[in-house]
Coordinates of C-alpha atoms in Angstrom, one line a residue:
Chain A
X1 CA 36.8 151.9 126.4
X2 CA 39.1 155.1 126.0
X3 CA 39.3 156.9 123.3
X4 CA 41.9 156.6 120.5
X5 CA 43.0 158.0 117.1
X6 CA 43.0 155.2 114.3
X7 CA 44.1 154.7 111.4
X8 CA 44.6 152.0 108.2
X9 CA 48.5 151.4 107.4
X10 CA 49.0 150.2 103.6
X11 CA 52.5 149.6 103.8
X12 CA 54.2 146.6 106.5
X13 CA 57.3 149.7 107.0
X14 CA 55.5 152.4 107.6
X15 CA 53.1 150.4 109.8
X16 CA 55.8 149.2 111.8
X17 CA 57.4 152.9 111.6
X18 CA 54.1 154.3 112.9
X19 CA 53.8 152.1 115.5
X20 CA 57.5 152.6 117.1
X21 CA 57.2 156.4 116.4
X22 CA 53.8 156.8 118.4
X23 CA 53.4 156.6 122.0
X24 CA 50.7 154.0 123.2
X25 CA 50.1 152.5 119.5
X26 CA 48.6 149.5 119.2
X27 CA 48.5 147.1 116.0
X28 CA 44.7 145.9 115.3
X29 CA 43.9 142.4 113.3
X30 CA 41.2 140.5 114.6
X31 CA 40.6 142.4 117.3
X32 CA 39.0 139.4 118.7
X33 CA 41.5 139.3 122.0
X34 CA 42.1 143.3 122.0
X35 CA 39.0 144.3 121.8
X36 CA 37.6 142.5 124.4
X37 CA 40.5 143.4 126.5
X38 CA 40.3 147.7 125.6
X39 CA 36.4 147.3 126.8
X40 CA 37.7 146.7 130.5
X41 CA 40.2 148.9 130.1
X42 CA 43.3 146.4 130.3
X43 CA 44.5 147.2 127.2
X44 CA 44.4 151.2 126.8
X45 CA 46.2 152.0 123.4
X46 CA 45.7 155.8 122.2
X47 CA 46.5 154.8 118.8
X48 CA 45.6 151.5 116.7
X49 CA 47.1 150.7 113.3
X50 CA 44.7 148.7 111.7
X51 CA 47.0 146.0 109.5
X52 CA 44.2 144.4 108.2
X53 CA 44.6 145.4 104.5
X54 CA 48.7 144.5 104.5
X55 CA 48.3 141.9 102.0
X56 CA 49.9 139.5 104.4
X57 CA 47.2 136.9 103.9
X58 CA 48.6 134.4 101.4
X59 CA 49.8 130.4 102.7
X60 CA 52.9 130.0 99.7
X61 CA 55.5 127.1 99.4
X62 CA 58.9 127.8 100.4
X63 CA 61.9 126.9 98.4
X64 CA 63.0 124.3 101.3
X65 CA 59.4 122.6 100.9
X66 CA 57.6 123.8 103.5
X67 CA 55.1 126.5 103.7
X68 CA 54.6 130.4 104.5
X69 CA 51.4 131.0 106.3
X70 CA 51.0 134.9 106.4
X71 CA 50.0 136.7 109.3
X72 CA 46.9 137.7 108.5
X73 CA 45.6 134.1 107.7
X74 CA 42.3 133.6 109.3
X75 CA 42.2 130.7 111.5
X76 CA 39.0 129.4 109.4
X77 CA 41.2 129.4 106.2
X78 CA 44.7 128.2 107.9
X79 CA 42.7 125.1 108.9
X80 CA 40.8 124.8 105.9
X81 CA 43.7 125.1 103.5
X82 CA 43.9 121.9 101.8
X83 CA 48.0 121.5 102.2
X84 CA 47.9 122.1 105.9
X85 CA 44.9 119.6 106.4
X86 CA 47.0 116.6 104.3
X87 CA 50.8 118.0 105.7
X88 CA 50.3 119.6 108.9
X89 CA 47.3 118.3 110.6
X90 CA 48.0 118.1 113.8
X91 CA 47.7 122.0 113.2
X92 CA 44.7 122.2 111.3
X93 CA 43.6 119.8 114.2
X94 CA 44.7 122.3 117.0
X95 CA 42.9 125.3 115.2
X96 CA 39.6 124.0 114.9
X97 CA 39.9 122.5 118.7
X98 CA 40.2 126.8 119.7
X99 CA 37.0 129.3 119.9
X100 CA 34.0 129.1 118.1
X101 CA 33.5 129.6 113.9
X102 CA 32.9 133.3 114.4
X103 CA 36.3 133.8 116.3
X104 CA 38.1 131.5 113.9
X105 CA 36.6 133.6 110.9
X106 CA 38.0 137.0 112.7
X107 CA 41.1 135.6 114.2
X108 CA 44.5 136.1 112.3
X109 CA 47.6 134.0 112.8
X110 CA 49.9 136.5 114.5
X111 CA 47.5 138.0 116.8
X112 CA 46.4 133.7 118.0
X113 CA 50.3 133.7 118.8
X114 CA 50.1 137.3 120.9
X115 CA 47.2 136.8 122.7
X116 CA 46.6 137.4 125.9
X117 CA 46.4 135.0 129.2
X118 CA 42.8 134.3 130.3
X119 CA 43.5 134.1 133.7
X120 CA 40.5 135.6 135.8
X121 CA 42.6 137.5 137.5
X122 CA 44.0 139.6 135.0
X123 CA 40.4 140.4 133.5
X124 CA 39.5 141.6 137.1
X125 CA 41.0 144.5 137.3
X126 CA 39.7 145.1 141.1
X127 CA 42.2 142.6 142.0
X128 CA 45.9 143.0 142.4
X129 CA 47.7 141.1 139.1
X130 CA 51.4 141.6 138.2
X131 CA 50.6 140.8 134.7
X132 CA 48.2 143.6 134.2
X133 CA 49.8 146.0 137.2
X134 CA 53.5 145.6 137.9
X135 CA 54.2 145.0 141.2
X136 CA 50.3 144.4 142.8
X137 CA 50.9 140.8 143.7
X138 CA 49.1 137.7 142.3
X139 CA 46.1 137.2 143.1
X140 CA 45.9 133.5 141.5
X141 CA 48.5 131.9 143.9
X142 CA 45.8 131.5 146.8
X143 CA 42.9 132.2 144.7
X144 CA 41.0 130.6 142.0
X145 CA 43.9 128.6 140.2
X146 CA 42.4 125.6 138.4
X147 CA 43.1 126.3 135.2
X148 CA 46.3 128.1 135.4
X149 CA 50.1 126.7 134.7
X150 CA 51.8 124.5 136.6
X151 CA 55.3 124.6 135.1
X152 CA 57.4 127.4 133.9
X153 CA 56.0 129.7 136.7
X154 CA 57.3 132.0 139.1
X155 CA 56.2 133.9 142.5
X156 CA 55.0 136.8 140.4
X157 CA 52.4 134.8 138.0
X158 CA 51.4 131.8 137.2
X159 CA 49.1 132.5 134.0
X160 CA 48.9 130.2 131.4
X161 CA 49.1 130.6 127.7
X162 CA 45.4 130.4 125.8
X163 CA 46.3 129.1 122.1
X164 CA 45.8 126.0 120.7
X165 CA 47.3 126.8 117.5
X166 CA 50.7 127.6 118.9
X167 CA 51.0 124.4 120.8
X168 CA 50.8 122.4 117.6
X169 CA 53.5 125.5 115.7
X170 CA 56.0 124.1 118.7
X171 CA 55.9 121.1 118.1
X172 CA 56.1 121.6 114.2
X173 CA 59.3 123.9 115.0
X174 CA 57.8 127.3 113.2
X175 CA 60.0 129.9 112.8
X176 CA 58.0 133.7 113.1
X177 CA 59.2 136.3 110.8
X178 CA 59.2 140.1 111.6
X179 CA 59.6 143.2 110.5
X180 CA 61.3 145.8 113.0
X181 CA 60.6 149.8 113.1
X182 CA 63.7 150.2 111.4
X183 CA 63.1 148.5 108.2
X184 CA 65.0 145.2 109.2
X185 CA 63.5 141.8 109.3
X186 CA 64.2 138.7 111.7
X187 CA 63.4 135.2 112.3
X188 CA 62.1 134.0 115.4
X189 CA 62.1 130.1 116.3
X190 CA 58.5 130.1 117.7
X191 CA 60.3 128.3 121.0
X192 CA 62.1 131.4 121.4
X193 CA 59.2 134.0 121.0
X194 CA 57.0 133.8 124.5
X195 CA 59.2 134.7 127.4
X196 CA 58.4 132.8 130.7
X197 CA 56.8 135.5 133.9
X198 CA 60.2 135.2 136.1
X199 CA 59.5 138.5 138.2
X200 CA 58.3 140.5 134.8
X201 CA 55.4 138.7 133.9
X202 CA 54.2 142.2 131.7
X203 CA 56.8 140.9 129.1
X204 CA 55.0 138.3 127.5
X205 CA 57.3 138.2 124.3
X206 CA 60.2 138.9 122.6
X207 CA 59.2 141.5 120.2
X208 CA 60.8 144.7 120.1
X209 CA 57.9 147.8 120.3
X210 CA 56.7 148.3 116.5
X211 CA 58.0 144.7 115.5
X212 CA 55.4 143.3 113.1
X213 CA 54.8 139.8 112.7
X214 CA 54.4 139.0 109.0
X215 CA 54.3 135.7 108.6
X216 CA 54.7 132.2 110.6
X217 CA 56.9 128.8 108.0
X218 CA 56.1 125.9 108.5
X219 CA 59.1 123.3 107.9
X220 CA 59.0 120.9 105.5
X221 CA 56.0 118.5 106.5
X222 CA 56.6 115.7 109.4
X223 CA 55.8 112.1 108.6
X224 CA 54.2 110.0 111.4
X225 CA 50.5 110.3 112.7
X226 CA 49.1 114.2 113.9
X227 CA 47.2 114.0 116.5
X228 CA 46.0 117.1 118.5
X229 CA 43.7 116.0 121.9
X230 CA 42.5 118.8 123.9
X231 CA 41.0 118.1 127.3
X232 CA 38.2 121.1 128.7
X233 CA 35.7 121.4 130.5
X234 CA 32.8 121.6 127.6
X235 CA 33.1 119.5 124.5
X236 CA 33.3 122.7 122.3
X237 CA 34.3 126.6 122.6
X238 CA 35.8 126.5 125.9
X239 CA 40.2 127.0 126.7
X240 CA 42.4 123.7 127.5
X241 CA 42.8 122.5 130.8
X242 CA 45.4 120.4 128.7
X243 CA 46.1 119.9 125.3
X244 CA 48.6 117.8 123.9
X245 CA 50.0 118.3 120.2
X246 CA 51.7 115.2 118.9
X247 CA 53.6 113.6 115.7
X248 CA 54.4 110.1 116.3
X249 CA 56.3 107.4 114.2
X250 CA 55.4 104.3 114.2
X251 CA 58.6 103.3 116.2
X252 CA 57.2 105.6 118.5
X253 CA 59.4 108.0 118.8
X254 CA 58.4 112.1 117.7
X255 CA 57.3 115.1 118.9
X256 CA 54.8 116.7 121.7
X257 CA 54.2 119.6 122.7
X258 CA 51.8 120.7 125.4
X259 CA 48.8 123.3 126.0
X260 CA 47.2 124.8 128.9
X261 CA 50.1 124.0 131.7
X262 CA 52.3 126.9 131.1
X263 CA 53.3 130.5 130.3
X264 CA 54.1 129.3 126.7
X265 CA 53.6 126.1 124.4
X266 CA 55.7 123.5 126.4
X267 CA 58.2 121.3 124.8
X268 CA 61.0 119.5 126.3
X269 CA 62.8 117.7 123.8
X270 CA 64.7 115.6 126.2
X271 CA 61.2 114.5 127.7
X272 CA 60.7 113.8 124.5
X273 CA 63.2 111.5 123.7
X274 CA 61.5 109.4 126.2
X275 CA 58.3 108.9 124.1
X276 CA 59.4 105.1 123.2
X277 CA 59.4 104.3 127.1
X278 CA 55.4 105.4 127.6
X279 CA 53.6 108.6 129.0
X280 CA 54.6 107.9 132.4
X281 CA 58.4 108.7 131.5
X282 CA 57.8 111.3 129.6
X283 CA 55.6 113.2 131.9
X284 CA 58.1 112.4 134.8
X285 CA 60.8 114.6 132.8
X286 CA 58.4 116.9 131.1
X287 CA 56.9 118.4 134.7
X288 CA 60.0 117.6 136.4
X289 CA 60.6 121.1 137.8
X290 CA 56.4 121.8 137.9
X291 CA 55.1 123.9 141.0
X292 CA 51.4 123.2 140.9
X293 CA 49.0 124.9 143.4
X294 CA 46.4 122.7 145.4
X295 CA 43.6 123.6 143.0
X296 CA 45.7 123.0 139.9
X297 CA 47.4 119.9 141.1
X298 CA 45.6 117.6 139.1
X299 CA 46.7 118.5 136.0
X300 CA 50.0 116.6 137.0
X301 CA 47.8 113.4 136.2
X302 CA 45.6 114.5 133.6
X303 CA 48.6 115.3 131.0
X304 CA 50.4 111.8 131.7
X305 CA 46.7 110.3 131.0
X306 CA 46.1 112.3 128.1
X307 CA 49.4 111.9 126.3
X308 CA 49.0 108.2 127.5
X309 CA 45.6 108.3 125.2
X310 CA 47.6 109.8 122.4
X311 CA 50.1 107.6 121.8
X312 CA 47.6 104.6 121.7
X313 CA 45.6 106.4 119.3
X314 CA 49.0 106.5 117.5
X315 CA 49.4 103.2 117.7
X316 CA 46.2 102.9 116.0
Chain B
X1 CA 9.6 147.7 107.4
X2 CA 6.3 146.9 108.5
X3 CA 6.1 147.4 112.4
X4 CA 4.9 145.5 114.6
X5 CA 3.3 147.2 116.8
X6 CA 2.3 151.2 117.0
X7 CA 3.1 151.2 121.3
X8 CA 6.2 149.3 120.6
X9 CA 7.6 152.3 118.5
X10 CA 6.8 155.0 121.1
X11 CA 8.0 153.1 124.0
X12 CA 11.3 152.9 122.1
X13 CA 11.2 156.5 120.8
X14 CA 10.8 157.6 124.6
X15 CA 13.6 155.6 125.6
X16 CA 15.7 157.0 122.8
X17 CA 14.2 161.0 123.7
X18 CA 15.5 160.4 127.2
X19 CA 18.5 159.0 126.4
X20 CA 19.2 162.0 124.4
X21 CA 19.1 164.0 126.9
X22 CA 21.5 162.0 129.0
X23 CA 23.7 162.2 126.1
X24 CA 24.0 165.8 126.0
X25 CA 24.9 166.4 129.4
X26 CA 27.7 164.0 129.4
X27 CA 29.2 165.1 126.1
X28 CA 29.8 168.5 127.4
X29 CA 32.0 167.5 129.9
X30 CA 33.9 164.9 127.3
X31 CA 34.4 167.1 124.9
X32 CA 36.3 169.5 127.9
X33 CA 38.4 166.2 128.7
X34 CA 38.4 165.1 125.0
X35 CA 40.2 168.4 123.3
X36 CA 42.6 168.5 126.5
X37 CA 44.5 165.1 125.9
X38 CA 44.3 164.6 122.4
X39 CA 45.6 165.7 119.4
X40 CA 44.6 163.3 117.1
X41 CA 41.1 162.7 115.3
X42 CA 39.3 160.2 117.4
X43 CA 36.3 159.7 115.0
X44 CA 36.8 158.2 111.0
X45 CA 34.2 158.4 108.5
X46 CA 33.0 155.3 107.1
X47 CA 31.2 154.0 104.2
X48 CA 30.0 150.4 104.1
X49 CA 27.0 148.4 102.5
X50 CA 24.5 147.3 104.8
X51 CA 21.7 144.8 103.9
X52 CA 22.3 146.0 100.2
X53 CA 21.7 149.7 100.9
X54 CA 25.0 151.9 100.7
X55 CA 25.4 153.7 104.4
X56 CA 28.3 156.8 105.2
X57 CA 28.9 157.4 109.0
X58 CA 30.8 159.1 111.2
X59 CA 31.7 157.3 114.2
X60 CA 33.6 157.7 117.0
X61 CA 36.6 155.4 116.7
X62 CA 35.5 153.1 119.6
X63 CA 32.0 152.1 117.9
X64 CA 32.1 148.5 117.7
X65 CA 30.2 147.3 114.5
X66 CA 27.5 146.2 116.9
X67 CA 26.7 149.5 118.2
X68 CA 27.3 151.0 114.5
X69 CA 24.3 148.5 113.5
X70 CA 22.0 149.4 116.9
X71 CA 22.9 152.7 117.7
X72 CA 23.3 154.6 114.5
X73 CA 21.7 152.8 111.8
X74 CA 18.6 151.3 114.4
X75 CA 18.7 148.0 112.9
X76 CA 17.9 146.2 116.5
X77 CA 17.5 142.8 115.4
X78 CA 21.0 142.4 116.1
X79 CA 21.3 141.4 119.8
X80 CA 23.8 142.4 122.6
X81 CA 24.4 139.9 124.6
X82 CA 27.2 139.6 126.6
X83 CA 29.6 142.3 124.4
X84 CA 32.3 140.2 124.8
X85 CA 32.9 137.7 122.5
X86 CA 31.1 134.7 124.2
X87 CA 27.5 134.4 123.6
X88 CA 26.9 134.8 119.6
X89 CA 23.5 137.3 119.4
X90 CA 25.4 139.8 117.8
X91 CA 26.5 137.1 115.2
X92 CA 26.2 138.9 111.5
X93 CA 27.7 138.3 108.2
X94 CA 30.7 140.5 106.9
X95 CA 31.6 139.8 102.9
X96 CA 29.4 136.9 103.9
X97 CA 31.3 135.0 106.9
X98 CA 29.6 135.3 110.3
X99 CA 31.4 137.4 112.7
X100 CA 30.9 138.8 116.4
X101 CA 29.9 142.0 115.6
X102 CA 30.6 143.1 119.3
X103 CA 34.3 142.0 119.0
X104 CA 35.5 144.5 115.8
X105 CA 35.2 147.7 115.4
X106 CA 33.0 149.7 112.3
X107 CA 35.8 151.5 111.2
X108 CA 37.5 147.9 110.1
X109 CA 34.4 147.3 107.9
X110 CA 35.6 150.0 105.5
X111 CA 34.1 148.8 102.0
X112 CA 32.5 145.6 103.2
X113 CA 29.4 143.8 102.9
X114 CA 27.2 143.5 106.2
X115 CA 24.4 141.4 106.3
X116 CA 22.2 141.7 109.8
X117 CA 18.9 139.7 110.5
X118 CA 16.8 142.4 108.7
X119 CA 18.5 141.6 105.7
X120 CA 18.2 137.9 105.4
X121 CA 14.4 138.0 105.6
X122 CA 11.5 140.5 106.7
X123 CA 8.0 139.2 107.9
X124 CA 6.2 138.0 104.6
X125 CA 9.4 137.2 103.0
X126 CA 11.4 135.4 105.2
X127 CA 14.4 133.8 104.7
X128 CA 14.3 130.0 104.9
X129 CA 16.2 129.3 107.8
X130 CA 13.8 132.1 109.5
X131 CA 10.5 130.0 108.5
X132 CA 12.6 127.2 109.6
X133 CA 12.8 128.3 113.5
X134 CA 9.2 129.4 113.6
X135 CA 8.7 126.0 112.1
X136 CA 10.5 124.0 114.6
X137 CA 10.7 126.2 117.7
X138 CA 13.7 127.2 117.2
X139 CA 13.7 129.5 120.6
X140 CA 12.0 130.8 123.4
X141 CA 12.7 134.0 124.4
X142 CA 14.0 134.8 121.0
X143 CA 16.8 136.9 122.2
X144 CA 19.8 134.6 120.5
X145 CA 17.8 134.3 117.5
X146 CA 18.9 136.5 115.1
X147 CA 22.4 135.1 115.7
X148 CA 22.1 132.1 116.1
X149 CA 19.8 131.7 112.1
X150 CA 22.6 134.3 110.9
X151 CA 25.2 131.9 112.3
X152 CA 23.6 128.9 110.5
X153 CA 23.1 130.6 107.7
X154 CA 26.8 131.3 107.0
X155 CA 27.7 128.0 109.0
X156 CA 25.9 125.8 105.9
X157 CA 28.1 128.0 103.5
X158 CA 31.3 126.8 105.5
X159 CA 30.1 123.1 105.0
X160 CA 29.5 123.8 100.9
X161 CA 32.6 125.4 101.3
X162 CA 34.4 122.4 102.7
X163 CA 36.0 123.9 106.2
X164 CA 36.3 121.0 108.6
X165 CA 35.5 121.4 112.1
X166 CA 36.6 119.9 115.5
X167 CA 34.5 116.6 114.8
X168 CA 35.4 115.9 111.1
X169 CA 36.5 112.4 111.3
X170 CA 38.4 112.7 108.3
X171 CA 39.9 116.0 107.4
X172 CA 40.5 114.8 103.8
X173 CA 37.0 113.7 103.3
X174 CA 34.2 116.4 102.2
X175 CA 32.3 118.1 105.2
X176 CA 28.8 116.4 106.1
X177 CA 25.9 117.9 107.5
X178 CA 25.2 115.8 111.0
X179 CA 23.8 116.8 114.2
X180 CA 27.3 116.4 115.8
X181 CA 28.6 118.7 113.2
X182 CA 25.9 121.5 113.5
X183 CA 26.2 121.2 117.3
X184 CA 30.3 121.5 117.3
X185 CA 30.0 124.2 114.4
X186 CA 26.9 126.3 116.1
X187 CA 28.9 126.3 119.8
X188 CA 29.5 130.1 119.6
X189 CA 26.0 130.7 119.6
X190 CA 24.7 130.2 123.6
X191 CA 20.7 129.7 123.8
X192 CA 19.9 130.6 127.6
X193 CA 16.7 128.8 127.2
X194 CA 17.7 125.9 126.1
X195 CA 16.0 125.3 122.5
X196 CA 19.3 123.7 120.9
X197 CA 17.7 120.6 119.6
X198 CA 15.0 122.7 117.9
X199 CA 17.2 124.3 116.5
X200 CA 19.5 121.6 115.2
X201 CA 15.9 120.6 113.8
X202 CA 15.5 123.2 112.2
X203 CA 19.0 123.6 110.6
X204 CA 19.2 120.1 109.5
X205 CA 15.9 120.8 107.5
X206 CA 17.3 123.5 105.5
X207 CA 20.6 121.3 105.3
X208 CA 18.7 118.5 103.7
X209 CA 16.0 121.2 101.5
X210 CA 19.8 122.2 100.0
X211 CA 21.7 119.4 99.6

């Protein structure tokens, strides 16, 4: 790991000041992602702001009846919190389908949204990875690609997007609220914060440098039945090969969003619209524009069958 | 701490005398490279509670709590594994939830409450969920065990505590102790040799001795 100067920021400005005013800053939460990522040298900040002792750490009703979950919610207590387990569980459902209990207990809610791709490639850093190293090529076109994405991907990467928790925030339309270096704050629709690779696949979001995510809303709850189904390779603590995060009236229309096939938490809401005609149609229109590789192919199949095992459990 | 065994001790102390020496001879050249590209202090003092007993250090920034626990305060129980995040030996208990102490830094701990293996239970007075492993077989090698009875330890807690896990049937319903859930809720705790239904065994006895 390299060495780096630390320090604990009390205030969301000046943390946010700090972090656009010093060259190679880094904010620190969990550290569950970062960490792991500063031992092979990936990530090589010279200075971390550790945020953990914001405050940020409260889930409160908003005026429009939904609620505020702040960004430094631990995963453990986001799915454990009593309103999000009767409301919003297809998110409860998602978070306790990610990591193991000693990640959950660590891991906050912003840093689940910003974290890192697992591809192999980009944790090897003796091979060449556009992601990690501008311009080096990808190794995961002709390499080891099985569970990589299959849509939203370009010729410079075709990584995928870890989090279970932000496949189900799609689907629930969260918004992401920030504070910038200046002082300002914004709201960020979460389908709007993870940028697809195109041929800069080293811009993973939208966030300005020293933007500070404080705190994810949830809109007001959805009726219908939550249902989160993740398909993997173990039964417990491994990533999604697909994952499918679904609300689903009982005319059978609603919402899906899907995990483990792309850059970012996919959501098509004209596939969508299509639920009421079977997983087949949906799936047709949802990886309509899909460029799978030979070892990745079959997750073409395996999301039709999985959302196809979703909306009967909907059914009930 | 009573210990186990007078060679043990001096085969340890040699390895630590000759990794001194190592130490010294690298550091001379780091500090050349260290005081040339920074400016800023790259060590913080910190002052935590460990096992009940108040400890101040001053670490180098980078000291993961692991290594804090190890390296500077020699409480070895707690295992390196993999250093990554993925195996579990280095599982302790921070203001009482279990955490990977290989995947956060000491100077986060500021404050806090650490709990290791050595503090849950020493020979002649161990904890339950240690008598519980011997009991049982609750290993082989013994190298995941300290994280994996500090992980169930602080895993029962989440079931008093109501957190649900991937196999709650009914999120509304108050969490049960079942194999299923022990297995699903003890997943980020690997056991190379295999011993997981001993352990489950020996969890679900101190479940039941609770309950």
């Amino acid at each position: 790991m390299r060495a780096f100067s630390y320090e604990r920021a009390s205030t969301i400005e000046a943390a946010a000041k700090a972090a656009a005013s010093t060259d190679g800053a880094k904010f620190i939460a969990g550290g569950t992602n970062l960490l792991d990522l500063m031992k092979l040298e990936i990530e090589t900040p010279t200075h971390l702001i550790d945020v953990n002792r914001l405050g940020v750490d409260r889930i409160e009703p908003t005026p429009e009846g939904g609620l505020r979950i702040g960004a430094l919610v631990r995963n453990t207590d986001l799915a454990a919190d009593e309103r999000i387990r009767r409301d919003y569980a297809v998110l409860a459902r998602a978070l306790l389908a990610g990591a193991s209990g000693q990640l959950r207990n660590r891991a906050t809610t912003a840093g689940n949204l910003l974290q890192r791709t697992r591809c192999p490639y980009f944790y090897d850093t003796s091979q060449p990875c556009n992601k990690r190293q501008p311009g080096s090529g990808c190794s995961a076109l002709s390499g080891f690609s099985r569970q990589l994405a299959v849509v939203g991907v370009s010729d410079a990467c075709i990584a995928n997007h870890p989090s279970d928790m932000a496949v189900a925030m799609r689907a629930l339309d969260a918004i992401v609220e920030t504070v910038r270096s200046d002082g300002t704050t914004r709201s960020v629709p979460i389908a709007d914060l993870h940028r697809l690779p195109g041929d800069t696949p080293h811009i993973e979001h939208v966030l300005e440098r020293g933007e500070l995510i404080t705190a994810v809303v949830l809109p007001k709850p959805l009726s219908g039945k939550h249902i989160y189904r993740k398909v993997r390779d173990r039964a417990s603590y491994a990533f999604a090969l697909v994952s499918i995060a679904a609300v689903v009236l009982p005319d059978g229309t609603g919402r899906v969003a899907v995990g483990g096939i792309a850059p970012k938490p996919w959501r098509d809401e004209a596939a969508e619209r299509e639920l009421p005609n079977g997983a087949r149609a949906v799936t047709a229109k949802l990886l309509a524009n899909a460029r799978p590789t030979e070892q990745n192919a079959f997750k073409m199949a395996l999301v039709e069958r999985t959302l196809s095992a979703v909306l009967a459990e909907a059914r009930g | 701490m009573q210990s186990p065994g007078a060679l043990e001790i001096s085969r340890r102390d040699l390895l630590v005398a000759s990794a001194a020496t190592v130490t010294v001879a690298s550091t001379a050249s780091l500090s050349h490279f260290q005081t040339s590209t920074a400016a800023a202090s790259q060590s913080t003092k910190i002052s935590f509670t460990v096992n009940g007993e108040r400890r101040e250090l001053q670490l180098d920034n980078r000291t993961t709590l692991l290594d804090a626990l190890r390296e500077h305060l020699h409480l070895t129980g707690t295992k390196k594994g993999c250093d990554h995040g993925q195996c579990g030996a280095c599982t302790v208990l921070a203001d009482g939830r279990r955490v990977n102490a290989c995947l956060t830094l000491a100077v986060m701990h500021e404050g806090e409450d650490i709990t290791t293996i050595e503090g849950l239970g020493q020979p002649g007075s161990l904890h339950p969920m240690q008598a519980a492993f011997v009991e049982h077989d609750g290993f082989q090698c013994g190298y995941c065990t300290p994280g994996q009875i500090c992980s169930s330890v602080a895993m029962l807690e989440e079931i008093k505590a109501n957190i649900p896990s991937h196999v709650t049937g009914d999120l509304l319903a108050p969490a049960e102790v079942t194999p299923a859930e022990i297995r699903e809720r003890m997943s980020g705790n690997i056991c190379r040799c295999g011993a997981y239904s001993n352990i489950v065994e020996a969890i679900t006895e101190i479940a039941g001795r609770k309950a």
